mmCIF file of C-alpha atoms and ligand atoms in Angstrom:
data_model
loop_
_atom_site.group_PDB
_atom_site.id
_atom_site.type_symbol
_atom_site.label_atom_id
_atom_site.label_comp_id
_atom_site.label_asym_id
_atom_site.label_seq_id
_atom_site.Cartn_x
_atom_site.Cartn_y
_atom_site.Cartn_z
ATOM 1 C CA MET J 71 -19.700 -29.640 -74.021
ATOM 2 C CA MET J 72 -16.945 -28.946 -72.014
ATOM 3 C CA ASN J 73 -17.368 -28.223 -68.510
ATOM 4 C CA ILE J 74 -15.673 -25.698 -66.414
ATOM 5 C CA PRO J 75 -13.215 -24.723 -65.580
ATOM 6 C CA THR J 76 -12.369 -24.393 -69.117
ATOM 7 C CA PRO J 77 -8.470 -24.154 -70.387
ATOM 8 C CA HIS J 78 -7.847 -20.689 -70.311
ATOM 9 C CA ILE J 79 -10.315 -19.338 -67.043
ATOM 10 C CA GLU J 80 -9.835 -20.935 -63.619
ATOM 11 C CA ILE J 81 -13.107 -20.101 -62.695
ATOM 12 C CA THR J 82 -15.128 -22.963 -61.418
ATOM 13 C CA ASP J 83 -18.397 -21.148 -59.389
ATOM 14 C CA LEU J 84 -20.753 -19.352 -62.175
ATOM 15 C CA ASP J 85 -21.548 -16.735 -58.959
ATOM 16 C CA LYS J 86 -17.974 -15.680 -59.522
ATOM 17 C CA ILE J 87 -18.501 -14.128 -62.902
ATOM 18 C CA ALA J 88 -21.188 -11.423 -63.983
ATOM 19 C CA LYS J 89 -23.629 -11.376 -66.719
ATOM 20 C CA THR J 90 -21.887 -8.415 -68.143
ATOM 21 C CA VAL J 91 -18.305 -8.548 -69.020
ATOM 22 C CA LEU J 92 -16.197 -5.340 -69.753
ATOM 23 C CA MET J 93 -12.745 -6.200 -71.816
ATOM 24 C CA PRO J 94 -9.987 -4.112 -72.392
ATOM 25 C CA GLY J 95 -7.039 -5.736 -74.272
ATOM 26 C CA ASP J 96 -4.663 -5.129 -71.344
ATOM 27 C CA PRO J 97 -4.868 -7.408 -68.238
ATOM 28 C CA LEU J 98 -3.544 -4.589 -66.403
ATOM 29 C CA ARG J 99 -6.275 -1.683 -67.505
ATOM 30 C CA ALA J 100 -8.841 -4.637 -66.124
ATOM 31 C CA LYS J 101 -7.078 -4.337 -62.512
ATOM 32 C CA PHE J 102 -7.141 -0.526 -63.225
ATOM 33 C CA MET J 103 -10.868 -0.409 -63.295
ATOM 34 C CA ALA J 104 -11.140 -2.956 -60.509
ATOM 35 C CA GLU J 105 -9.123 -1.094 -58.338
ATOM 36 C CA THR J 106 -10.605 2.545 -59.106
ATOM 37 C CA PHE J 107 -14.414 1.561 -59.647
ATOM 38 C CA LEU J 108 -15.423 -1.828 -58.026
ATOM 39 C CA GLU J 109 -16.498 -2.506 -54.688
ATOM 40 C CA ASN J 110 -16.375 -6.098 -53.018
ATOM 41 C CA VAL J 111 -13.904 -6.945 -55.584
ATOM 42 C CA SER J 112 -11.914 -10.004 -56.469
ATOM 43 C CA CYS J 113 -9.614 -11.194 -58.830
ATOM 44 C CA VAL J 114 -10.956 -14.417 -60.090
ATOM 45 C CA ASN J 115 -8.596 -15.279 -62.745
ATOM 46 C CA THR J 116 -5.345 -15.355 -63.169
ATOM 47 C CA VAL J 117 -4.391 -18.118 -65.869
ATOM 48 C CA ARG J 118 -1.621 -16.379 -68.193
ATOM 49 C CA ASN J 119 -2.105 -13.569 -66.191
ATOM 50 C CA MET J 120 -5.286 -12.497 -68.321
ATOM 51 C CA LEU J 121 -6.659 -10.851 -65.263
ATOM 52 C CA CYS J 122 -10.390 -10.619 -64.202
ATOM 53 C CA TYR J 123 -12.222 -8.916 -61.552
ATOM 54 C CA THR J 124 -15.745 -9.621 -60.317
ATOM 55 C CA GLY J 125 -16.925 -6.552 -57.913
ATOM 56 C CA TYR J 126 -19.956 -3.954 -57.514
ATOM 57 C CA TYR J 127 -20.380 -0.651 -59.038
ATOM 58 C CA LYS J 128 -23.249 1.198 -57.753
ATOM 59 C CA GLY J 129 -24.847 -2.073 -56.538
ATOM 60 C CA LYS J 130 -24.538 -3.872 -59.815
ATOM 61 C CA LYS J 131 -22.652 -6.873 -60.042
ATOM 62 C CA VAL J 132 -20.017 -6.466 -63.154
ATOM 63 C CA SER J 133 -16.751 -8.813 -64.144
ATOM 64 C CA VAL J 134 -13.690 -6.697 -66.055
ATOM 65 C CA MET J 135 -11.303 -8.576 -67.434
ATOM 66 C CA GLY J 136 -8.361 -8.445 -70.372
ATOM 67 C CA SER J 137 -8.851 -10.095 -73.685
ATOM 68 C CA GLY J 138 -5.125 -9.661 -74.817
ATOM 69 C CA MET J 139 -4.272 -8.422 -78.244
ATOM 70 C CA GLY J 140 -5.648 -9.822 -81.351
ATOM 71 C CA MET J 141 -8.936 -11.549 -82.355
ATOM 72 C CA PRO J 142 -7.143 -15.372 -81.660
ATOM 73 C CA SER J 143 -6.870 -13.923 -77.824
ATOM 74 C CA ILE J 144 -10.458 -12.315 -78.041
ATOM 75 C CA GLY J 145 -11.745 -15.094 -79.762
ATOM 76 C CA ILE J 146 -10.521 -17.562 -77.173
ATOM 77 C CA TYR J 147 -11.796 -15.776 -73.940
ATOM 78 C CA SER J 148 -15.206 -14.292 -75.130
ATOM 79 C CA TYR J 149 -16.299 -17.824 -76.497
ATOM 80 C CA GLU J 150 -15.490 -19.296 -72.953
ATOM 81 C CA LEU J 151 -17.465 -16.527 -71.311
ATOM 82 C CA TYR J 152 -20.453 -16.858 -73.543
ATOM 83 C CA GLN J 153 -20.466 -20.442 -74.254
ATOM 84 C CA PHE J 154 -19.431 -21.871 -70.741
ATOM 85 C CA TYR J 155 -19.863 -19.097 -68.185
ATOM 86 C CA GLY J 156 -23.106 -17.891 -68.729
ATOM 87 C CA VAL J 157 -22.096 -14.223 -69.621
ATOM 88 C CA GLU J 158 -24.646 -12.694 -71.659
ATOM 89 C CA GLN J 159 -22.970 -9.459 -72.853
ATOM 90 C CA ILE J 160 -19.216 -8.529 -73.509
ATOM 91 C CA ILE J 161 -18.269 -4.930 -74.043
ATOM 92 C CA ARG J 162 -14.746 -4.309 -75.562
ATOM 93 C CA ILE J 163 -13.269 -1.207 -74.503
ATOM 94 C CA GLY J 164 -10.038 -0.581 -76.146
ATOM 95 C CA SER J 165 -7.869 1.834 -78.465
ATOM 96 C CA CYS J 166 -7.724 2.566 -81.989
ATOM 97 C CA GLY J 167 -5.658 4.076 -84.758
ATOM 98 C CA ALA J 168 -7.328 6.753 -86.466
ATOM 99 C CA TYR J 169 -7.536 6.357 -90.458
ATOM 100 C CA ASP J 170 -9.894 9.559 -90.863
ATOM 101 C CA SER J 171 -7.968 12.602 -90.707
ATOM 102 C CA ASN J 172 -11.478 13.846 -89.199
ATOM 103 C CA LEU J 173 -10.753 12.293 -86.038
ATOM 104 C CA ASN J 174 -8.746 13.570 -83.310
ATOM 105 C CA LEU J 175 -7.125 11.954 -80.818
ATOM 106 C CA PHE J 176 -8.728 10.565 -77.281
ATOM 107 C CA ASP J 177 -12.499 11.170 -79.896
ATOM 108 C CA MET J 178 -14.666 8.175 -78.363
ATOM 109 C CA ILE J 179 -16.195 5.654 -81.210
ATOM 110 C CA LEU J 180 -18.864 3.495 -81.038
ATOM 111 C CA ALA J 181 -18.442 0.237 -83.421
ATOM 112 C CA ASP J 182 -21.618 -0.031 -85.762
ATOM 113 C CA SER J 183 -19.982 -2.810 -87.719
ATOM 114 C CA ALA J 184 -16.320 -4.453 -88.018
ATOM 115 C CA TYR J 185 -14.981 -4.709 -91.244
ATOM 116 C CA SER J 186 -12.126 -7.771 -91.229
ATOM 117 C CA GLU J 187 -9.685 -9.421 -93.859
ATOM 118 C CA SER J 188 -9.929 -12.138 -91.474
ATOM 119 C CA SER J 189 -11.572 -15.593 -91.774
ATOM 120 C CA PHE J 190 -12.457 -15.846 -88.521
ATOM 121 C CA ALA J 191 -16.098 -15.610 -89.392
ATOM 122 C CA GLN J 192 -15.881 -18.386 -91.784
ATOM 123 C CA THR J 193 -13.493 -20.458 -89.863
ATOM 124 C CA LEU J 194 -15.730 -20.791 -86.890
ATOM 125 C CA GLY J 195 -18.552 -21.767 -89.209
ATOM 126 C CA ILE J 196 -20.874 -18.648 -89.281
ATOM 127 C CA GLY J 197 -20.485 -18.076 -92.928
ATOM 128 C CA LYS J 198 -18.141 -16.284 -95.173
ATOM 129 C CA LYS J 199 -18.397 -12.845 -93.974
ATOM 130 C CA GLN J 200 -16.287 -9.925 -93.947
ATOM 131 C CA ILE J 201 -18.433 -7.401 -92.013
ATOM 132 C CA LEU J 202 -20.422 -8.107 -88.710
ATOM 133 C CA LYS J 203 -22.560 -6.171 -86.994
ATOM 134 C CA PRO J 204 -22.501 -5.644 -82.634
ATOM 135 C CA THR J 205 -26.044 -6.312 -81.195
ATOM 136 C CA LYS J 206 -28.384 -3.515 -81.843
ATOM 137 C CA THR J 207 -30.190 -2.954 -78.851
ATOM 138 C CA LEU J 208 -26.852 -2.576 -76.961
ATOM 139 C CA ASN J 209 -25.551 -0.374 -79.537
ATOM 140 C CA THR J 210 -28.765 1.645 -78.952
ATOM 141 C CA LYS J 211 -28.659 1.604 -75.235
ATOM 142 C CA ILE J 212 -24.700 2.758 -75.062
ATOM 143 C CA LYS J 213 -25.691 5.819 -77.728
ATOM 144 C CA ASN J 214 -28.830 6.833 -75.494
ATOM 145 C CA LYS J 215 -26.391 6.674 -72.460
ATOM 146 C CA ALA J 216 -23.958 8.839 -73.683
ATOM 147 C CA LYS J 217 -26.083 11.549 -74.886
ATOM 148 C CA LYS J 218 -27.865 11.322 -71.351
ATOM 149 C CA MET J 219 -23.903 11.944 -70.021
ATOM 150 C CA GLU J 220 -22.800 14.359 -72.728
ATOM 151 C CA ILE J 221 -20.143 12.071 -73.896
ATOM 152 C CA ASP J 222 -19.593 12.438 -77.668
ATOM 153 C CA LEU J 223 -19.824 9.336 -79.429
ATOM 154 C CA ILE J 224 -18.999 8.847 -82.994
ATOM 155 C CA SER J 225 -20.814 5.702 -84.482
ATOM 156 C CA ALA J 226 -18.668 4.375 -87.347
ATOM 157 C CA ARG J 227 -17.232 1.274 -88.983
ATOM 158 C CA ILE J 228 -14.327 0.304 -87.533
ATOM 159 C CA HIS J 229 -11.519 -2.121 -89.193
ATOM 160 C CA SER J 230 -10.402 -5.343 -87.305
ATOM 161 C CA SER J 231 -6.667 -6.050 -88.543
ATOM 162 C CA ASP J 232 -4.933 -9.108 -87.869
ATOM 163 C CA VAL J 233 -1.623 -7.126 -88.722
ATOM 164 C CA PHE J 234 -0.127 -4.008 -86.444
ATOM 165 C CA TYR J 235 2.800 -3.667 -88.661
ATOM 166 C CA ARG J 236 2.381 -3.779 -92.576
ATOM 167 C CA LEU J 237 4.754 -3.278 -95.131
ATOM 168 C CA ASN J 238 1.769 -2.892 -97.443
ATOM 169 C CA HIS J 239 0.570 0.960 -97.338
ATOM 170 C CA ASP J 240 -1.383 0.760 -100.272
ATOM 171 C CA ASP J 241 -3.917 -1.613 -98.175
ATOM 172 C CA TYR J 242 -5.086 1.351 -96.332
ATOM 173 C CA LEU J 243 -6.274 2.316 -99.361
ATOM 174 C CA LYS J 244 -8.883 -0.664 -99.533
ATOM 175 C CA ILE J 245 -9.824 -0.615 -96.259
ATOM 176 C CA LEU J 246 -10.528 3.163 -96.483
ATOM 177 C CA ALA J 247 -13.052 1.891 -99.626
ATOM 178 C CA ARG J 248 -15.048 0.227 -96.983
ATOM 179 C CA LYS J 249 -15.500 3.355 -95.047
ATOM 180 C CA CYS J 250 -13.845 2.521 -92.092
ATOM 181 C CA VAL J 251 -12.639 5.290 -89.715
ATOM 182 C CA ALA J 252 -9.951 3.393 -87.278
ATOM 183 C CA VAL J 253 -8.482 0.499 -86.892
ATOM 184 C CA GLU J 254 -7.949 -2.197 -83.890
ATOM 185 C CA MET J 255 -7.756 -5.940 -83.973
ATOM 186 C CA GLU J 256 -10.226 -7.686 -81.729
ATOM 187 C CA ALA J 257 -13.904 -6.458 -82.774
ATOM 188 C CA PHE J 258 -14.829 -8.790 -85.521
ATOM 189 C CA ALA J 259 -13.663 -11.728 -83.373
ATOM 190 C CA LEU J 260 -16.049 -10.809 -80.510
ATOM 191 C CA PHE J 261 -19.095 -9.982 -82.788
ATOM 192 C CA ALA J 262 -18.781 -13.219 -84.538
ATOM 193 C CA ASN J 263 -18.988 -15.016 -80.942
ATOM 194 C CA ALA J 264 -21.862 -13.065 -80.035
ATOM 195 C CA ILE J 265 -23.524 -14.020 -83.264
ATOM 196 C CA ALA J 266 -22.617 -17.762 -82.556
ATOM 197 C CA THR J 267 -23.699 -18.248 -79.121
ATOM 198 C CA GLY J 268 -26.756 -16.132 -79.482
ATOM 199 C CA LYS J 269 -25.366 -13.310 -76.869
ATOM 200 C CA LYS J 270 -24.284 -9.347 -77.150
ATOM 201 C CA ALA J 271 -21.578 -7.599 -77.897
ATOM 202 C CA ALA J 272 -20.503 -3.931 -78.466
ATOM 203 C CA CYS J 273 -17.320 -1.965 -78.730
ATOM 204 C CA ILE J 274 -16.459 1.206 -77.740
ATOM 205 C CA LEU J 275 -12.616 2.783 -78.384
ATOM 206 C CA THR J 276 -10.656 5.617 -78.050
ATOM 207 C CA VAL J 277 -8.342 7.068 -80.408
ATOM 208 C CA SER J 278 -4.955 6.737 -79.435
ATOM 209 C CA ASP J 279 -2.675 7.197 -82.627
ATOM 210 C CA SER J 280 -3.421 8.437 -86.221
ATOM 211 C CA LEU J 281 -2.201 6.915 -89.350
ATOM 212 C CA VAL J 282 -2.933 9.845 -90.774
ATOM 213 C CA THR J 283 -1.145 12.056 -89.051
ATOM 214 C CA HIS J 284 0.788 10.255 -86.877
ATOM 215 C CA ALA J 285 0.132 11.789 -83.863
ATOM 216 C CA LYS J 286 0.636 9.350 -80.656
ATOM 217 C CA THR J 287 -0.433 9.843 -76.652
ATOM 218 C CA SER J 288 1.404 9.036 -74.035
ATOM 219 C CA SER J 289 0.385 6.056 -71.882
ATOM 220 C CA GLU J 290 -0.345 8.587 -68.959
ATOM 221 C CA GLU J 291 -3.115 10.499 -71.294
ATOM 222 C CA ARG J 292 -4.466 7.099 -72.462
ATOM 223 C CA GLU J 293 -5.206 6.240 -69.120
ATOM 224 C CA LYS J 294 -7.093 9.511 -68.616
ATOM 225 C CA SER J 295 -9.087 9.172 -71.522
ATOM 226 C CA PHE J 296 -9.776 5.415 -70.779
ATOM 227 C CA VAL J 297 -11.653 6.266 -67.700
ATOM 228 C CA LYS J 298 -14.382 8.135 -69.594
ATOM 229 C CA MET J 299 -14.987 5.086 -71.625
ATOM 230 C CA MET J 300 -15.004 2.920 -68.307
ATOM 231 C CA GLU J 301 -17.299 4.993 -66.843
ATOM 232 C CA LEU J 302 -19.605 4.899 -69.965
ATOM 233 C CA ALA J 303 -19.249 1.418 -70.019
ATOM 234 C CA LEU J 304 -20.091 0.693 -66.108
ATOM 235 C CA SER J 305 -23.006 2.987 -66.239
ATOM 236 C CA LEU J 306 -24.565 0.572 -68.730
ATOM 237 C CA ILE J 307 -24.691 -2.459 -66.611
HETATM 238 N N1 LIG S 96 -3.560 -0.413 -85.613
HETATM 239 C C1 LIG S 96 -4.368 -1.606 -85.031
HETATM 240 N N2 LIG S 96 -4.375 -1.416 -83.864
HETATM 241 C C2 LIG S 96 -4.639 -0.348 -82.790
HETATM 242 C C3 LIG S 96 -3.879 0.747 -83.564
HETATM 243 C C4 LIG S 96 -3.376 0.586 -84.489
HETATM 244 O O1 LIG S 96 -2.947 1.644 -85.281
HETATM 245 N N3 LIG S 96 -3.633 1.387 -82.410
HETATM 246 C C5 LIG S 96 -4.508 1.413 -81.635
HETATM 247 N N4 LIG S 96 -4.917 -0.332 -81.589
#
């Protein structure tokens, strides 16, 4: 059993990390969230600039940490948090590209499953799986909260891709056949680690671009739409 600190997180006191960690991909988004929403907040990790903040939201302790991009990156951080830091649940809050022409920019999606071509689950040791589910009870809680806050949340399967720049666009047809409405690059590994460690995970995404219409968002617009998702995620703790 590894002791803390772990190779990628420099926290030596378990009090410095909350049981719930909200995980945007971008560490600067974690900083923005901490500065915008949290009280009594301190930065508890700077290793590789993968910033982690712990503070209080409406009196409840919460941590916000960047995951980096892609499954290897979120795989490392989420595993260390679950296995060595006593973290009980991680909620990824990210962006995604729409595959489905019915999706609009800034729509909010709750992943009800993640499909991936990745060997992450098999290599981790939980079996040769290509579709993984988040924690059912956590998803139910998120759906109920969204309803209360009058936030439209679309529950659907998403695609966790290892490759952002693809040469073979016919591949999208295969992925569409799996009924994925949008693409991102992390949820599958997060769900795999939650399953492996017996912890909880969920993934909320906002649509930042469309692979159908090629519509894109500005960084300012993305920040604004992120705020709504952050408020939903924070209301869960
Ligand atoms: N591909 C993969 N990940 C993404 C995308 C995309 O188009 N948009 C936001 N995250």
